Structure formats: C-alpha cells, structure tokens
XYZ file of C-alpha atoms in Angstrom:
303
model
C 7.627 -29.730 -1.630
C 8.569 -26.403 0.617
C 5.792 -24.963 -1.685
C 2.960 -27.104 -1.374
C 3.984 -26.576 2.612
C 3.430 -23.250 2.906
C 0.537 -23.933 0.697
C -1.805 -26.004 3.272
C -0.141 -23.785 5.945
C -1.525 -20.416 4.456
C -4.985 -22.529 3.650
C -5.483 -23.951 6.976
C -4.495 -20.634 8.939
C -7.641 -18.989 7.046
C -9.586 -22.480 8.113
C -8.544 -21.876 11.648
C -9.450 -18.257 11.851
C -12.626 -18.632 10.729
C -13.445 -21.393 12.636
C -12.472 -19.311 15.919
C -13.932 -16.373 15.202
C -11.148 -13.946 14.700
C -12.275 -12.564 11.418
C -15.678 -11.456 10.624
C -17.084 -11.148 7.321
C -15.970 -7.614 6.690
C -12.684 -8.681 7.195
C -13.160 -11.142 4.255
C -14.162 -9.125 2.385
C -11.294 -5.982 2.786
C -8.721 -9.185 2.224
C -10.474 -10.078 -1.006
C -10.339 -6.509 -2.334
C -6.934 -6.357 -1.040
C -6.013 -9.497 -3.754
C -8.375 -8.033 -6.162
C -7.464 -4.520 -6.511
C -3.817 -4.662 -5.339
C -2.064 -7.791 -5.198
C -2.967 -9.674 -8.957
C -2.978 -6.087 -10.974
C 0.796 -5.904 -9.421
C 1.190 -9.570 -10.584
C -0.007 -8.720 -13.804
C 2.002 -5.828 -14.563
C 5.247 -7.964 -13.190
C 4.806 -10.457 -15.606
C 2.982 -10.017 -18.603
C 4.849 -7.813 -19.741
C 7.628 -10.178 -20.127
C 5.666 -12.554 -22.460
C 6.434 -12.898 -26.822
C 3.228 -11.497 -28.559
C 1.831 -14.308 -30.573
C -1.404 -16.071 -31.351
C -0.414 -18.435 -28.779
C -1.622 -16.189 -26.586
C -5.266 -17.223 -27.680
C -5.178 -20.378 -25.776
C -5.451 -19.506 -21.995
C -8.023 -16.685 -23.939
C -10.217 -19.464 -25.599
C -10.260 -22.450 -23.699
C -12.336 -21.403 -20.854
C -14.984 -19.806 -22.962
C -15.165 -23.582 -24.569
C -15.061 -25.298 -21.050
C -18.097 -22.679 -20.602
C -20.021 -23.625 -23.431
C -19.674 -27.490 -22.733
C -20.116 -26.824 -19.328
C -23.927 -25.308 -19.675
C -24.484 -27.566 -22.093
C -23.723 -30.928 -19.745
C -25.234 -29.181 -16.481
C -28.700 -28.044 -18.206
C -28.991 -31.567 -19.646
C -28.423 -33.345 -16.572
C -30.668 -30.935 -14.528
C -33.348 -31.971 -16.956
C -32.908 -35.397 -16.516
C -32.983 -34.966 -13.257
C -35.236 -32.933 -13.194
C -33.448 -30.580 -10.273
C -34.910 -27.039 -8.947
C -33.906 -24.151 -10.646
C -32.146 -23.215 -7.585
C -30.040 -26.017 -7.450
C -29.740 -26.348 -11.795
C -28.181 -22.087 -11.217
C -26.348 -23.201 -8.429
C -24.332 -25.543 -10.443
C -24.123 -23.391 -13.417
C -21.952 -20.787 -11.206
C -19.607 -23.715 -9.583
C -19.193 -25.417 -12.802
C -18.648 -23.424 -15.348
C -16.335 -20.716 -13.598
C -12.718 -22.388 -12.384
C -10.648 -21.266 -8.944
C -7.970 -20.108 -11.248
C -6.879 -17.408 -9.305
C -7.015 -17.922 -5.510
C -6.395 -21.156 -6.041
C -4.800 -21.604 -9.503
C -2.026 -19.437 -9.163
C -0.841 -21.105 -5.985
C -1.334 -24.107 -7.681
C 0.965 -22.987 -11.350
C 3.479 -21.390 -8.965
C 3.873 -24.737 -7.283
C 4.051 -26.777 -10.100
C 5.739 -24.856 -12.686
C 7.144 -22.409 -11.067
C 6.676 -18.474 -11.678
C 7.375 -19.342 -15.129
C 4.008 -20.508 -15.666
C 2.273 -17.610 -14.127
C 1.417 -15.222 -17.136
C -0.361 -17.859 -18.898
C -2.235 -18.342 -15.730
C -2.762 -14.674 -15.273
C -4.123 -14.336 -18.768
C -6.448 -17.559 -18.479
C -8.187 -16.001 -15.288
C -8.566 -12.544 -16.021
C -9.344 -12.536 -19.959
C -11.460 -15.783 -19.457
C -12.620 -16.829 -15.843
C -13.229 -13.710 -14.766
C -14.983 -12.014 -18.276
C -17.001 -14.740 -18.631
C -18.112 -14.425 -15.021
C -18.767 -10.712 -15.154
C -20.905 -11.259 -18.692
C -22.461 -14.812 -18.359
C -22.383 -15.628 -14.668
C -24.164 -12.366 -14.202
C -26.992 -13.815 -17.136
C -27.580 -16.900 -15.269
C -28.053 -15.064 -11.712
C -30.832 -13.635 -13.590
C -32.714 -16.280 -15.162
C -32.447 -18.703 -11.941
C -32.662 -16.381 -8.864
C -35.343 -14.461 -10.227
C -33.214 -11.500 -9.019
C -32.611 -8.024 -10.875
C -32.162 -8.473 -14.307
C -29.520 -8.329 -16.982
C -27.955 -4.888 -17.701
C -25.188 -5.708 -20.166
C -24.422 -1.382 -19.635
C -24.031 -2.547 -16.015
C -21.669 -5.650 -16.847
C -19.594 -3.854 -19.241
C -18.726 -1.051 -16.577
C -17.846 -3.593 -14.340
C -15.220 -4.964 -16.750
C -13.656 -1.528 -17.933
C -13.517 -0.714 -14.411
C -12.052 -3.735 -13.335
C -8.413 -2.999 -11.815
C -6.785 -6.864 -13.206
C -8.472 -5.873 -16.109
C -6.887 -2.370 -16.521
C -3.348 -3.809 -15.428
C -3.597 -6.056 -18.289
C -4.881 -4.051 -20.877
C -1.351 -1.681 -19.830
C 0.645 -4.237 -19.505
C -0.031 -5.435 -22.834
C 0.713 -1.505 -24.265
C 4.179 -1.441 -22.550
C 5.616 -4.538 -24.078
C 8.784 -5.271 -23.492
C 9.258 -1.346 -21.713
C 11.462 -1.702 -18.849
C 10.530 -0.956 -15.548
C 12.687 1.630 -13.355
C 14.201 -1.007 -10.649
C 12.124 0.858 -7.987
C 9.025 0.308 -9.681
C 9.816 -3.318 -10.827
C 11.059 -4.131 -6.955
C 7.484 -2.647 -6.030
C 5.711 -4.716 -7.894
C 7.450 -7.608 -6.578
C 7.041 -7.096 -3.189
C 3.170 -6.394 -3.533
C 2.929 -9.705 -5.798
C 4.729 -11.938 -3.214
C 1.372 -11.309 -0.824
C -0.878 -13.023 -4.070
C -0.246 -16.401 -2.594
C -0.681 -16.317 1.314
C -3.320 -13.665 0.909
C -5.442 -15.954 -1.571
C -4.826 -19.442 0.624
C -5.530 -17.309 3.398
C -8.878 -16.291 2.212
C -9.756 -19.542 0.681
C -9.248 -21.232 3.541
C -11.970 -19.017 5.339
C -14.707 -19.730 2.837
C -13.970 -23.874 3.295
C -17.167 -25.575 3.871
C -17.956 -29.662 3.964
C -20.778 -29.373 5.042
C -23.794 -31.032 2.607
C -27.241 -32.698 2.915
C -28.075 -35.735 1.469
C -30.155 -34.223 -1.135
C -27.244 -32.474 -1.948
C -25.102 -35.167 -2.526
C -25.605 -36.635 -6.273
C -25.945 -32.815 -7.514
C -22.273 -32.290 -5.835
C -20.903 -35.464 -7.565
C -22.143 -34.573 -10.729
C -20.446 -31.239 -10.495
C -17.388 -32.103 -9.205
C -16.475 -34.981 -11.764
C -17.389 -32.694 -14.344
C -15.186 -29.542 -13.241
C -12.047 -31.551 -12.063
C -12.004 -34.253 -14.216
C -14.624 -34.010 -17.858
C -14.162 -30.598 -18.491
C -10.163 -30.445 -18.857
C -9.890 -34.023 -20.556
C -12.683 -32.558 -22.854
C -10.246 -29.689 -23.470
C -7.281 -31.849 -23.903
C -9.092 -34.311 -26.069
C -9.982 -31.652 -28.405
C -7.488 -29.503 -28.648
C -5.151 -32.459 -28.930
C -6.445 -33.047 -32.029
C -6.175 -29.268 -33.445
C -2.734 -28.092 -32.071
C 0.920 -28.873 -33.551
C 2.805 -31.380 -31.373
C 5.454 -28.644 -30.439
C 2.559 -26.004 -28.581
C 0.963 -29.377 -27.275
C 4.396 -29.881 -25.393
C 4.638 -25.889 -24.592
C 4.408 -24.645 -21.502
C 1.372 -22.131 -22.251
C -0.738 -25.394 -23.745
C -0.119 -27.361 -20.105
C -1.091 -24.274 -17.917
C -4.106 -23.640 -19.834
C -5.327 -27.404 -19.377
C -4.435 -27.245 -15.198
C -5.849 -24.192 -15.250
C -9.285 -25.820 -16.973
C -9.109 -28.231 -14.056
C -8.933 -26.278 -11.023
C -12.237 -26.639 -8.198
C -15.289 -24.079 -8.392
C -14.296 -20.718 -8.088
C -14.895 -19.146 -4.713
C -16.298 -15.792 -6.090
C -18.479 -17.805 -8.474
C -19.856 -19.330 -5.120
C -20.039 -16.239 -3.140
C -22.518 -14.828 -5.849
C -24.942 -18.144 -6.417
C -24.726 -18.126 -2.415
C -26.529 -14.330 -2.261
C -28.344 -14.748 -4.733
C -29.691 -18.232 -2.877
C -29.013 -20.539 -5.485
C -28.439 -23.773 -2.650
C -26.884 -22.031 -0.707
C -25.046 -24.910 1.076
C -24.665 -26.619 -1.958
C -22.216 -23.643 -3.560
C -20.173 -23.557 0.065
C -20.090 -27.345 -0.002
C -18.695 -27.569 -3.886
C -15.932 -25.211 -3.033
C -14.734 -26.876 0.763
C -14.871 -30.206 -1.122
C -14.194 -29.573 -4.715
C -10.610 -28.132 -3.314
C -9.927 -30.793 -0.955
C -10.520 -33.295 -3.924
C -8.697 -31.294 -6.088
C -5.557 -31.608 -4.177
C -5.620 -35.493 -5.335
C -6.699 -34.595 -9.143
C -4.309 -32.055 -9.904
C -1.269 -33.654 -9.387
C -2.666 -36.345 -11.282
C -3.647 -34.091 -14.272
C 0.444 -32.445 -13.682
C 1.624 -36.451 -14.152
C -0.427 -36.312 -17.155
C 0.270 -32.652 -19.173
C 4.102 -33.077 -17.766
C-alpha cells in the first residue's frame, strides 16, 4: 500500500506542476533524458545481470512484437469500418500498439511484485516496446503523417546508439561478474530516482481532455490496449507454455506488462507529427487513470 502511495503522490506532483506553470517544456524534456539516458541504463545494469540465461528469456522478448502484430491488425480493420481519417487511424496505431511499460510499468511491477519482477520488465520494454517503436512506430509516422520518410539507416543508429539499449547489450556480456560495492551502490542510488522521476514526468503529460468526435475512437483503443490485447496474449500463450512457466514469475510480468496504458513517448511522437493531436494526449491522461482499475484486476488474475 506505502507503494502505490508514493505512487499517486509522485504522479500528481508532476499533475500539479504542470498545471501551475512551474515547468516548461524544456524542463520535460531534460527530466525525460534524465530517465532515459541515466536512470533505466543504471536499472538495467543493476539487475539484469542477476538473471539465469535461458530461453525463458524470449517471452518479455516476443510477446510485445505479437501484441504488435494483432494490434495493427484490429486497429486498421476497425479504422476501415469506420472509415476514420488517416490522422486519427496513425494516431491510434502509436497509442495502441506501443505499451507505458516503462514510466509507468516499472512503477507498476515494483509495486506489485516487488523489485523481483523488474528484469523481466526491463527486458520487455527495452528489447520489445521500445525496438519496435524505434523500427515500426517510426514506419507508421511515415505512411500517416505524410512526414519524412522511412530511413531504416536512420532507425538502426538510433537503436545502436540507444543508452538502455547499450546497458543491456553489457549487461548481458558480464553475466553473473560482480560489481565492485562502489559501483553496485552507484547504480543503486541512480536507479532509486527511476520511479519518482517517471511518475513525475507522467504526471505532467496527463491530459482528459477529448471531443466528442473523439470519443468512440478512444474507447476502441483503450479496451483494446488494457483489456484485448493481454487476454489475447494470455489466451494464446496459455495454450503453448508448460503449466510450471505459466505460474513463473517472468510469464505474469510479461502479461501486466502487455496490459499497461499507451505509452507516453508513443504519444509525444503521433502528437508532432499531428496525428489527433488531442486524441494521443487524451488516450494517455485517461488510458492511465483507467488503468489504475484494470491492472489490479489483471494482478487478481495472473497472481
């Protein structure tokens, strides 16, 4: 309970700040490259590390690439029947198919499971959320902003450049290397700042605001990310996996993880790239308000 406490404390501070005025958009901005490039690659090299090497380390790896494909799958056939804009068809591309498992989701796994859960959730963001958001996120900015187009040279510097991305490909090279206690207590002073500084900066980008217009594509989206999508995953791979990883800890982060509210950065870009713009702020502010209800639901469930 003292977790989910500091939780909404951390989320509204950011909530209240930017509704006052005391941080600009710069100042958004530093914080997010702050969590980016300092805080998770010191998470990552913390913990990794201490995870067994074994294939079912694939999970966290392959399960968001699936919610992906289903994902674009569901979205472009309901946009047709709908017959939406392209704007608002991208739009919910890039809030449904990328997951808040970082800012959000490792708040969330902390919370619920405790730092024990944490690598998994490490591994599902940055080897999933965030590679399929620098490759295909990037592909469907293209097609439905009309923007630049596609380099894949471009997206594939990105990646290798990547800070979380580095820190995990190292981590994964030292193994089971121990740290010098310096080093290690370091680390775990720069990784305690993941949580406040992420709530912190999701609470600035919170928005509920939404027009009417708005309002069925934002449904649509919404039931799909917090609720389709994961029991999609856990149908299926339900039906694939042995009953002991189905009861493993690494099979019930990956499913939370699956069900976590759109993913801020995912928003940020459809939002520049004017993809409804209000609709992306809107899908975040509510989708993480709504998730608060879902996710310990989907805990009950896995748990």
């Amino acid at each position: 309970m003292e977790n989910f406490v500091l939780i909404a404390i951390f989320l509204a501070s950011g909530a209240f700040a930017k509704y006052k005025g005391w941080v600009r958009d710069s100042a958004s901005l530093r914080l997010n490259q702050f969590v980016i490039f300092i805080c998770l690659p010191a998470i990552i090299l913390l913990k990794i590390p201490q995870l067994t090497l074994d294939t079912n380390l694939l999970l966290p790896v392959i399960v968001p690439w699936g919610v992906l494909l289903i994902a674009s799958l569901l979205i472009i056939s309901v946009a047709t029947l709908f017959n939406w804009s392209r704007e608002v068809t991208g739009c919910l591309l890039m809030v449904t198919c990328f997951g808040n498992t970082s800012f959000f989701g490792f708040p969330m796994v902390s919370a619920f499971w405790g730092e024990e859960g944490l690598p998994y959730a490490v591994i599902y963001d940055v080897l999933g959320s965030f590679l399929s958001l620098a490759l295909v996120g990037n592909i469907f900015l293209a097609i439905y902003s009309g923007g630049e187009r596609f380099s894949w040279i471009a997206a594939v510097k990105r990646l290798l450049t990547f800070p979380p991305f580095i820190a995990i490909l190292i981590a994964f090279a030292i193994g089971d290397l121990e740290y010098p206690q310096t080093l290690k207590n370091g680390l775990s002073l720069i990784g305690q700042l993941l949580i406040p500084s992420t709530m912190f900066l999701v609470g600035m980008h919170l928005s509920l605001k939404i027009e009417a217009r708005y309002i069925k594509p934002l449904q649509i989206a919404l039931a799909l990310k917090l609720i389709l999508l994961p029991l999609s995953a856990l149908l299926l791979l339900s039906g694939l996996l042995s009953t002991d990883l189905k009861d493993s800890l690494i099979f019930q982060v990956t499913i939370f993880e699956a069900a976590m509210p759109p993913m801020v950065t995912a928003s940020v870009m459809a939002i520049h790239a004017r993809l409804a713009p209000q609709l992306a702020a809107a899908c975040v502010g509510i989708g993480l308000f709504t998730s608060c209800a879902t996710l310990p639901l989907w805990y009950w469930l896995l748990s």
